[in-house]
PDB file of C-alpha atoms in Angstrom:
ATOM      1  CA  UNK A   1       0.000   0.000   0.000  1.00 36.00           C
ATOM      2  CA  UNK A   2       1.440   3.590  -1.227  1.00 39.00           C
ATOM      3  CA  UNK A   3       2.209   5.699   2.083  1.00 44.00           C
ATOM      4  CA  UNK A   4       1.477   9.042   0.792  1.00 48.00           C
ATOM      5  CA  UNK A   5       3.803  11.683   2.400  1.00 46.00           C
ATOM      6  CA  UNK A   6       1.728  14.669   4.883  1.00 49.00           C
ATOM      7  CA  UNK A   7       1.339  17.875   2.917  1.00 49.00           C
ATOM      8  CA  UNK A   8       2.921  19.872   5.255  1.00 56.00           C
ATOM      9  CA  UNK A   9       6.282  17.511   4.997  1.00 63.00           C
ATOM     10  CA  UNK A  10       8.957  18.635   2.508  1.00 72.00           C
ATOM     11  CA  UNK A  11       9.671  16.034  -0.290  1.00 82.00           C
ATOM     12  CA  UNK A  12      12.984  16.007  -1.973  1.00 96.00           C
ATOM     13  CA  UNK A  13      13.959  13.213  -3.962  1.00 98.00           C
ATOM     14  CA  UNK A  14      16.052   9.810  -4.400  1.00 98.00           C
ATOM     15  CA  UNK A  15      18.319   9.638  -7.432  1.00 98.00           C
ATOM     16  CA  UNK A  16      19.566   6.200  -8.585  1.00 98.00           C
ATOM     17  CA  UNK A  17      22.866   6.296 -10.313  1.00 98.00           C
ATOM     18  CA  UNK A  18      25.070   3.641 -12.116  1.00 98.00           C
ATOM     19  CA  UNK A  19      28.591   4.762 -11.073  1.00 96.00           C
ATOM     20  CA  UNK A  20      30.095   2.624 -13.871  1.00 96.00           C
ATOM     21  CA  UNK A  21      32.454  -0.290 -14.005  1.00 92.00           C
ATOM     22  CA  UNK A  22      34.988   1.606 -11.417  1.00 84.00           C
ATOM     23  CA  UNK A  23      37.150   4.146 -12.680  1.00 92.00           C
ATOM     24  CA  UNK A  24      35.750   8.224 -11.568  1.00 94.00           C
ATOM     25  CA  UNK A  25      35.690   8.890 -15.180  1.00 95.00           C
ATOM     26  CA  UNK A  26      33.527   6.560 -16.656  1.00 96.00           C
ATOM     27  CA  UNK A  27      30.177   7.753 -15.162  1.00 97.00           C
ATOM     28  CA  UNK A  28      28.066   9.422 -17.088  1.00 97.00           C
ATOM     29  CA  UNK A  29      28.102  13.468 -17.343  1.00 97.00           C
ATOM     30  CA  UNK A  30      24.317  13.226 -15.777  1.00 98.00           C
ATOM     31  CA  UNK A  31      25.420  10.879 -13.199  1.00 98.00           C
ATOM     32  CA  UNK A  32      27.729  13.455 -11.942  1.00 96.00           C
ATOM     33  CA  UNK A  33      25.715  16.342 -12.016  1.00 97.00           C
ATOM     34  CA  UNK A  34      23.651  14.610 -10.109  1.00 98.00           C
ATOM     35  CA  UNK A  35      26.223  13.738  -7.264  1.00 97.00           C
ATOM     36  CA  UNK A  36      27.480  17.494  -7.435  1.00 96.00           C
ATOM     37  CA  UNK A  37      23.871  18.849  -6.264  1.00 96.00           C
ATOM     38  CA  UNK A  38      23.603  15.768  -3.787  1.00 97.00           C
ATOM     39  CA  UNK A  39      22.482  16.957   0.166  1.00 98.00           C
ATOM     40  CA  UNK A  40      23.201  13.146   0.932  1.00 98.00           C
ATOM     41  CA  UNK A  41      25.019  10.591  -1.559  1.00 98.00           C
ATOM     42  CA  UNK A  42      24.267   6.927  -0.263  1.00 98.00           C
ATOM     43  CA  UNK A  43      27.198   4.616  -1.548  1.00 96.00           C
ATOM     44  CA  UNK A  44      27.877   1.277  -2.658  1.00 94.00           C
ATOM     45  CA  UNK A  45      31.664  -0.259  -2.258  1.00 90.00           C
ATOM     46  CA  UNK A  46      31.801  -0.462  -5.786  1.00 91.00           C
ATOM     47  CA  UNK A  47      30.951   2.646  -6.622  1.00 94.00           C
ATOM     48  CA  UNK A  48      33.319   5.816  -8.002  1.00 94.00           C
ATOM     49  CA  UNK A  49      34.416   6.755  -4.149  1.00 92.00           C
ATOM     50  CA  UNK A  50      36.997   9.187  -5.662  1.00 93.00           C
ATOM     51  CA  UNK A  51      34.113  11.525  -6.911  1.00 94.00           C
ATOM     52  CA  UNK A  52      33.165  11.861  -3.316  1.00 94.00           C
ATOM     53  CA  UNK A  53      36.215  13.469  -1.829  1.00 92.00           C
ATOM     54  CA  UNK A  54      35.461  16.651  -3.772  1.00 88.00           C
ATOM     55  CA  UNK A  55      32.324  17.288  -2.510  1.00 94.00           C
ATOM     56  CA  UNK A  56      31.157  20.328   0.112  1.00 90.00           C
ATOM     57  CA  UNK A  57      31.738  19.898   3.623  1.00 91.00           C
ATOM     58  CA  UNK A  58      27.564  20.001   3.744  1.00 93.00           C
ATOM     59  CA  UNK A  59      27.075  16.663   1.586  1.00 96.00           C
ATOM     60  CA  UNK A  60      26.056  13.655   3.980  1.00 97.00           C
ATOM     61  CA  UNK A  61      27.741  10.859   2.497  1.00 96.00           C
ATOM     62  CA  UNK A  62      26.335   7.315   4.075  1.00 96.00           C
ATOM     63  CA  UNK A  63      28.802   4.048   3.244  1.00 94.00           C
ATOM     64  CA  UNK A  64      26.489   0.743   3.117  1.00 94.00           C
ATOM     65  CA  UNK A  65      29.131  -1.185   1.118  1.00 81.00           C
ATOM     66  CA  UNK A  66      28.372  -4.788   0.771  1.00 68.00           C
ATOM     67  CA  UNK A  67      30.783  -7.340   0.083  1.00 62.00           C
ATOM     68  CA  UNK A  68      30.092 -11.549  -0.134  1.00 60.00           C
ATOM     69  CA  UNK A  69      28.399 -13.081   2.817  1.00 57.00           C
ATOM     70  CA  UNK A  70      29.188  -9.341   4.884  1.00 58.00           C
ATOM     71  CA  UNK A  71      26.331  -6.950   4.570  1.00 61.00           C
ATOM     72  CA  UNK A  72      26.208  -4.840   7.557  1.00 82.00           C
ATOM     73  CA  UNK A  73      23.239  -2.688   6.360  1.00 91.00           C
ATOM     74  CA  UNK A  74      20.696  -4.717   4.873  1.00 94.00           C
ATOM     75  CA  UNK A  75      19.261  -4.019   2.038  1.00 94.00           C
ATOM     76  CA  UNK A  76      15.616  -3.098   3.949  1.00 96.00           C
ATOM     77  CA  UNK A  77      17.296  -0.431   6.026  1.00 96.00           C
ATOM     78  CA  UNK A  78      19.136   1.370   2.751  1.00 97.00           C
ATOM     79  CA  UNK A  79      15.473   1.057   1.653  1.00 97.00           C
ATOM     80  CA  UNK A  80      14.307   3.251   4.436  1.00 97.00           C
ATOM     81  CA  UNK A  81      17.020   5.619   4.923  1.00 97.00           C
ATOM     82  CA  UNK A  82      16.569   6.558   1.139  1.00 98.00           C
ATOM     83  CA  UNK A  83      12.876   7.342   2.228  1.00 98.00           C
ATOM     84  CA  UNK A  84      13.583   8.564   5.325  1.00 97.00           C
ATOM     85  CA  UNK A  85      16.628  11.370   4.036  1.00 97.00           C
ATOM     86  CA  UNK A  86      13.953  12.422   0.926  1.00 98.00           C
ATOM     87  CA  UNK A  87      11.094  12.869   2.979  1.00 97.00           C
ATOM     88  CA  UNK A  88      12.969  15.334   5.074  1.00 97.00           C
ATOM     89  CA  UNK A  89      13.523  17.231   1.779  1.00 97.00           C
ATOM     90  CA  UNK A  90      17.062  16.061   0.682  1.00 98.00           C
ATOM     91  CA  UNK A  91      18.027  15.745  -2.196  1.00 98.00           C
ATOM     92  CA  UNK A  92      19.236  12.284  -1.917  1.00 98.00           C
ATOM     93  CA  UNK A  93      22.126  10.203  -4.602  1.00 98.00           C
ATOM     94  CA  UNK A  94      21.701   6.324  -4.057  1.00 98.00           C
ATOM     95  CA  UNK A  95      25.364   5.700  -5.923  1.00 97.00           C
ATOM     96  CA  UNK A  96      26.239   2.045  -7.296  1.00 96.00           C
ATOM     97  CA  UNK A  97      28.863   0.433  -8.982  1.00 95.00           C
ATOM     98  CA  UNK A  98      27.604  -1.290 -12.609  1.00 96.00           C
ATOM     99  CA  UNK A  99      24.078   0.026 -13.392  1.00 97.00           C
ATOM    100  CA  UNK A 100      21.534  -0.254 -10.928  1.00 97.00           C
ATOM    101  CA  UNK A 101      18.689  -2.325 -12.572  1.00 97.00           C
ATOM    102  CA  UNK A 102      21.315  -4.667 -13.291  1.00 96.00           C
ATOM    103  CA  UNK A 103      22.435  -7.427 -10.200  1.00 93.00           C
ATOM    104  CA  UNK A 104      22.214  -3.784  -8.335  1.00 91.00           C
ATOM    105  CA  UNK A 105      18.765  -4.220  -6.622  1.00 94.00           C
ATOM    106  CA  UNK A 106      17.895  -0.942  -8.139  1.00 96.00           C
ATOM    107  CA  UNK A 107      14.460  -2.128  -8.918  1.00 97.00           C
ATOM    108  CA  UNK A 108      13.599  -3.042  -5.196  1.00 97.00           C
ATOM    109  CA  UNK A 109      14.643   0.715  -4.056  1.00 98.00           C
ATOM    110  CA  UNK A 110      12.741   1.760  -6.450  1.00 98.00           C
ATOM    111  CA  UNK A 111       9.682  -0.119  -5.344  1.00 98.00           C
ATOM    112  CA  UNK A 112      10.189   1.555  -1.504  1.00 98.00           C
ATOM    113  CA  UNK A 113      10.459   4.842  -3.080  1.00 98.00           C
ATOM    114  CA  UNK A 114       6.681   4.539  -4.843  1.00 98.00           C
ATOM    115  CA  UNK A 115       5.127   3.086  -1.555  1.00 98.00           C
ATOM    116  CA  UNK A 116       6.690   5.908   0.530  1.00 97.00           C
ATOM    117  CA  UNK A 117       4.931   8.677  -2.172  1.00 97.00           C
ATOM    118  CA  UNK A 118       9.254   9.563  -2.596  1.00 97.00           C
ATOM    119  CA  UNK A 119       9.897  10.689  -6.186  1.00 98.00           C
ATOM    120  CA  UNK A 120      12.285   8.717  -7.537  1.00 98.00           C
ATOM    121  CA  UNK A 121      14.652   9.013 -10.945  1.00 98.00           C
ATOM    122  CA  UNK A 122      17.494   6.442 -12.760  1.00 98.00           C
ATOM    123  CA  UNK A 123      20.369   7.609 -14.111  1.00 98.00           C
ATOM    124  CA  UNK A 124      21.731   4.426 -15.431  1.00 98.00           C
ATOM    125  CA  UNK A 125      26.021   3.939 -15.781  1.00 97.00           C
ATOM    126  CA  UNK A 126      27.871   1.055 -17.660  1.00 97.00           C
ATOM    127  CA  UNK A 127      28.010  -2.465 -16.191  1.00 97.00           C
ATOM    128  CA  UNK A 128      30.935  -4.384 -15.539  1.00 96.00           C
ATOM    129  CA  UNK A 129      29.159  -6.937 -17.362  1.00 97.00           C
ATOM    130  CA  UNK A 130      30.049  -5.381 -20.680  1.00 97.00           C
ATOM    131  CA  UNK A 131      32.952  -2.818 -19.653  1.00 97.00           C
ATOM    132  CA  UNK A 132      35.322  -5.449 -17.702  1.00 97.00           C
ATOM    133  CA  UNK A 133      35.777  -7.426 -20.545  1.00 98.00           C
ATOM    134  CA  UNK A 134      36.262  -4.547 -22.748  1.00 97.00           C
ATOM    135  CA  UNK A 135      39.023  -3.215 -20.294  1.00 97.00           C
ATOM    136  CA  UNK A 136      40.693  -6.695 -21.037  1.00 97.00           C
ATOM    137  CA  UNK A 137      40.550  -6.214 -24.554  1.00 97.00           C
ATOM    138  CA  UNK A 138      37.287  -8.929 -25.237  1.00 98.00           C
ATOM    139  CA  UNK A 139      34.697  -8.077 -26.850  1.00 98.00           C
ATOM    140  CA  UNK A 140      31.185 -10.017 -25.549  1.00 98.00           C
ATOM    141  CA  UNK A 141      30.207 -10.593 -29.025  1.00 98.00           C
ATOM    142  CA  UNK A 142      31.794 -10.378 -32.428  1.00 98.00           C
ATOM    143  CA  UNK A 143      30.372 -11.913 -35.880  1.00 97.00           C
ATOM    144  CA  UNK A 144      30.883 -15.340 -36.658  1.00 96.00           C
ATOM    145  CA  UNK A 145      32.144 -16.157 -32.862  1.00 97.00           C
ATOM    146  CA  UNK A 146      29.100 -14.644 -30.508  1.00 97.00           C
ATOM    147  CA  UNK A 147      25.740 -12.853 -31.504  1.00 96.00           C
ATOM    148  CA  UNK A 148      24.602 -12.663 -28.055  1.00 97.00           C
ATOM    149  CA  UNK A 149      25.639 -12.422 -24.119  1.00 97.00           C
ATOM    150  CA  UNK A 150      24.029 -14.054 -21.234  1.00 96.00           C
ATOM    151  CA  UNK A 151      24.616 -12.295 -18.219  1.00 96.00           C
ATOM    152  CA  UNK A 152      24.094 -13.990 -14.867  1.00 95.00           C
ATOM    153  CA  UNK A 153      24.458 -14.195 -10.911  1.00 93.00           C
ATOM    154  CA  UNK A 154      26.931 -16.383  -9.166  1.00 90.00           C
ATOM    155  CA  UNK A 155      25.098 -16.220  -6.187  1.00 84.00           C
ATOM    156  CA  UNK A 156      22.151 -17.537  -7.764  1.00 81.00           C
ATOM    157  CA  UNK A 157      21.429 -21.263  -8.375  1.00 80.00           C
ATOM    158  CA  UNK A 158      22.184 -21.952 -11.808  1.00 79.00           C
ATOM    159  CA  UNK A 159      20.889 -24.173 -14.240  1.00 84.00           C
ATOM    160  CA  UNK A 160      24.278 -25.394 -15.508  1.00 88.00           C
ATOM    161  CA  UNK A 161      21.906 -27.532 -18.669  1.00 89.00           C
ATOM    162  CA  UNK A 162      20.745 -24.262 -19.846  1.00 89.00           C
ATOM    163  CA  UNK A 163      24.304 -22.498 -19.892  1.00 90.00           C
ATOM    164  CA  UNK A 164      25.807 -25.539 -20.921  1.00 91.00           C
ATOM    165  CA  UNK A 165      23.542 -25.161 -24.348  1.00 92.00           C
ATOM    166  CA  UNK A 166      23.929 -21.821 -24.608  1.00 94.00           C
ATOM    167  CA  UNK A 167      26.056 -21.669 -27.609  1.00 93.00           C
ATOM    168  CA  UNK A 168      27.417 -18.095 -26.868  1.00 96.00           C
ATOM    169  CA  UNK A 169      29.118 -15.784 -24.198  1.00 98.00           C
ATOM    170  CA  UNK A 170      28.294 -16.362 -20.908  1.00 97.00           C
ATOM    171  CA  UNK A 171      29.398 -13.442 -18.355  1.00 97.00           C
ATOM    172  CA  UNK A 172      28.860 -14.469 -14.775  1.00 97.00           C
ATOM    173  CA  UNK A 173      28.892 -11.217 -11.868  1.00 96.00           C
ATOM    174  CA  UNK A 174      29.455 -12.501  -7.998  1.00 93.00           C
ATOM    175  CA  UNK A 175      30.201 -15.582  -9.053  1.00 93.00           C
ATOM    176  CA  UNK A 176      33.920 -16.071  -8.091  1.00 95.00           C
ATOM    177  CA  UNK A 177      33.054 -18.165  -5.366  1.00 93.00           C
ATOM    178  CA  UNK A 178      31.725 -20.527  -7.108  1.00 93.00           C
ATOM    179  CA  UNK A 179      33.934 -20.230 -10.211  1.00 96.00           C
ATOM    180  CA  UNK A 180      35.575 -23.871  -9.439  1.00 96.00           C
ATOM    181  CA  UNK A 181      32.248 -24.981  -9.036  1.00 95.00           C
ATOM    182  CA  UNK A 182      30.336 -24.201 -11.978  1.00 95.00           C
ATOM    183  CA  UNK A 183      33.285 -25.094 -14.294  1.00 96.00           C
ATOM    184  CA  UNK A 184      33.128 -28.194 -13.073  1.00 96.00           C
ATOM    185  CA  UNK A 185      29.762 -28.309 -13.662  1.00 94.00           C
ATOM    186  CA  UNK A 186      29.429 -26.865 -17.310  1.00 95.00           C
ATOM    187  CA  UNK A 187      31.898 -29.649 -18.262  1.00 96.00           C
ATOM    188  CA  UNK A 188      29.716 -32.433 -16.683  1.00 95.00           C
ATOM    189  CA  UNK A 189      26.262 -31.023 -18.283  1.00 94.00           C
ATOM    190  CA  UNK A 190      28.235 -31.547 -21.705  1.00 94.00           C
ATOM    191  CA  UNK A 191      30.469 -28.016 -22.740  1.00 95.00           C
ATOM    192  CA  UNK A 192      33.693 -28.656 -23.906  1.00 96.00           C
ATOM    193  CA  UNK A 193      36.112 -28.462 -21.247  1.00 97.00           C
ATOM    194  CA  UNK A 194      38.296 -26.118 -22.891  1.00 97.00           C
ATOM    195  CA  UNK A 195      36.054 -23.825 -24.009  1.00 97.00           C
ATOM    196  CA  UNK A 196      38.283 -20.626 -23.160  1.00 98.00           C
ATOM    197  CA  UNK A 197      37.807 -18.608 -19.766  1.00 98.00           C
ATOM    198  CA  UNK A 198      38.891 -15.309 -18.739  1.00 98.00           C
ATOM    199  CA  UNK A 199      38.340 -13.983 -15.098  1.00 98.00           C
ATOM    200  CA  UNK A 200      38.952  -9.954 -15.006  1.00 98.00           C
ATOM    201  CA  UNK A 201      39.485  -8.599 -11.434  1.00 97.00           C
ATOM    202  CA  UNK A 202      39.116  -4.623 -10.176  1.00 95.00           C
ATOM    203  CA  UNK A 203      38.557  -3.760 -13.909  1.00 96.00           C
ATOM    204  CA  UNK A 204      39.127   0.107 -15.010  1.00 95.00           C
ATOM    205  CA  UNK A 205      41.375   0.892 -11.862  1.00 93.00           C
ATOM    206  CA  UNK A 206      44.924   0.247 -10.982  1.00 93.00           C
ATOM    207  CA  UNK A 207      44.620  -3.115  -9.405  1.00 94.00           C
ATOM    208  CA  UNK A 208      43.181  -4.478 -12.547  1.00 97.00           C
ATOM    209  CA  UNK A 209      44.525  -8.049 -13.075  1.00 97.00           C
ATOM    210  CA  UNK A 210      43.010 -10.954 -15.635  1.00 98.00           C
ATOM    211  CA  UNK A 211      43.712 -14.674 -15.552  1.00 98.00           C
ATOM    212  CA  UNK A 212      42.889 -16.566 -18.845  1.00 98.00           C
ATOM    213  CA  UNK A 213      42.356 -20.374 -18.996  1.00 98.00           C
ATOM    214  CA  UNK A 214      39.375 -23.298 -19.950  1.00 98.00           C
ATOM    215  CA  UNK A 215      36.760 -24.700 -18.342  1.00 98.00           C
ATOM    216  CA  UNK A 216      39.069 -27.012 -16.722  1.00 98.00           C
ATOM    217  CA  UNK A 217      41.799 -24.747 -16.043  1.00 98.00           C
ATOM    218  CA  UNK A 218      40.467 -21.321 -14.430  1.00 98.00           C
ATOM    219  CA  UNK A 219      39.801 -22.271 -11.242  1.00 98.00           C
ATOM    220  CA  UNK A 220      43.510 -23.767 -10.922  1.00 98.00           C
ATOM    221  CA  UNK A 221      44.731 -20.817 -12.879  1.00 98.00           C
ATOM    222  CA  UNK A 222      42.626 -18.513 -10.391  1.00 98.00           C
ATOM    223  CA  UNK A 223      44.025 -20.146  -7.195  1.00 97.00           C
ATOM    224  CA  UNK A 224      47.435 -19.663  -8.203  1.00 98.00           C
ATOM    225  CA  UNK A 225      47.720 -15.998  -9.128  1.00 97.00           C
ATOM    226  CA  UNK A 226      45.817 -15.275  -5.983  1.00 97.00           C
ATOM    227  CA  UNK A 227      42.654 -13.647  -7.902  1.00 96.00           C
ATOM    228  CA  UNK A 228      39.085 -12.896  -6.336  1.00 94.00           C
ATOM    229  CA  UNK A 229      36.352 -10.740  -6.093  1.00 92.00           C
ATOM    230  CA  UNK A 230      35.616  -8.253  -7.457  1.00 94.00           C
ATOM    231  CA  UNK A 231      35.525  -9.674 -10.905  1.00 96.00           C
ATOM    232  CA  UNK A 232      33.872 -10.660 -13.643  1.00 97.00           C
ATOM    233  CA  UNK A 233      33.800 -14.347 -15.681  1.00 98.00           C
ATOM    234  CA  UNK A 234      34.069 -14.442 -19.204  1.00 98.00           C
ATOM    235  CA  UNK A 235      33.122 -17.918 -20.899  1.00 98.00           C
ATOM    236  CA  UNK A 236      33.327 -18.425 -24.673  1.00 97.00           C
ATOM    237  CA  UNK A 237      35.219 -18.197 -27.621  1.00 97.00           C
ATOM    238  CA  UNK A 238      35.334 -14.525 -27.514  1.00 98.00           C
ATOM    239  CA  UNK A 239      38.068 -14.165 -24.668  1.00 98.00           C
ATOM    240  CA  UNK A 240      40.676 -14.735 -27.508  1.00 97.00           C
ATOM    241  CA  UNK A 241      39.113 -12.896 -30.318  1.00 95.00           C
ATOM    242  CA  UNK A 242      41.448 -10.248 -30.193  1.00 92.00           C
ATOM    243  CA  UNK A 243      44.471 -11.853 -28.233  1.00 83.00           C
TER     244      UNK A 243
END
């Protein structure tokens, strides 16, 4: 049911914006307008931090930075702080990493905002779906090797007989977990095992770093140079396109 805010209560307004893949400069101009006229920016651990350190000594900047299996401010309190800041008139930046309406539970903030009567905008940014690849020189499709990407969850369950169909690239988010997992089982539900892998880590900043491999290599590969989150999992024939 839509709580409708009092008349006599100010109403400012929640901004959602994609911060892009990592690096300050690869938000969007609107994105950043919007963070420059923020009263309170709300922020993600994989969001642009660096664009925060400029702002005025006024701006209320809140961290609720997740990262796997630690989330110290669920995701039903960021809800209600959003509501809560914009219902006392703020103008109020919920900053992500990625885009937000992608693996960014953008689309549940957005739902609080509507029942709360909060008005509510997207700016969206580039995932790290598409852009970490690029930053390793891959493109996610290319003609006559990939007309299409599936992008998924490693925290999800996954149906490994669907993927292991799926005759194109395959970009898994979160999922570096489970990366020794579901190579394994890809290779038992019947894709080659060495269809080529690459794992990108901390793509578009300085501690960038990719491992390249197969289906029944990465996870060794992985191990050994000491990679993890946060990163992305390319799977398919594209990874050496361009190498």
């Amino acid at each position: 049911m839509t709580q409708n805010v009092q008349a006599d209560q100010p109403v400012g307004r929640v901004v959602l914006v994609g911060g892009g893949p990592g690096a300050d400069d690869l938000i969007t101009v609107r994105g950043m307008r919007a963070i420059e006229r923020a009263d309170v920016v709300v922020a993600d651990r994989l969001a642009p931090r660096g664009l925060l350190r400029d702002l005025g000594p006024g701006t209320e900047i809140i961290d609720v930075g997740k990262t796997p299996h630690h989330h110290p401010v669920p995701q039903d309190e960021i809800n209600a702080l959003l509501v809560d800041r914009a219902r006392s008139g703020k103008y109020v930046v919920r900053l992500k990493g990625g885009d937000p309406f992608l693996l960014g539970r953008g689309g549940e903030e957005v739902l609080a905002c509507h029942a709360a009567g909060v008005p509510v905008e997207l700016v969206p940014g580039v995932t790290s779906a598409l852009s970490a690849p690029a930053a390793a020189g891959i493109p996610v499709t290319h003609r006559g090797v990939s007309h299409g990407v599936l992008i998924i969850s490693g925290h999800d369950d996954l149906d490994v007989d669907v993927l292991a169909q799926w005759p194109h690239t395959v970009v898994v988010l979160m999922g570096m977990g489970r990366l020794r997992e579901l190579a394994a089982n890809l290779t038992h539900a019947g894709r080659a095992s060495d269809t080529p892998v690459a794992v990108v880590q901390s793509a578009w900043t300085p501690q960038q770093r990719e491992v390249t491999g197969t289906l029944d290599t990465i996870a060794d590969r992985v191990d050994a140079a000491g990679v993890g989150n946060p990163a992305a999992v390319i799977i398919g024939a594209v990874t050496e396109v361009l190498r």
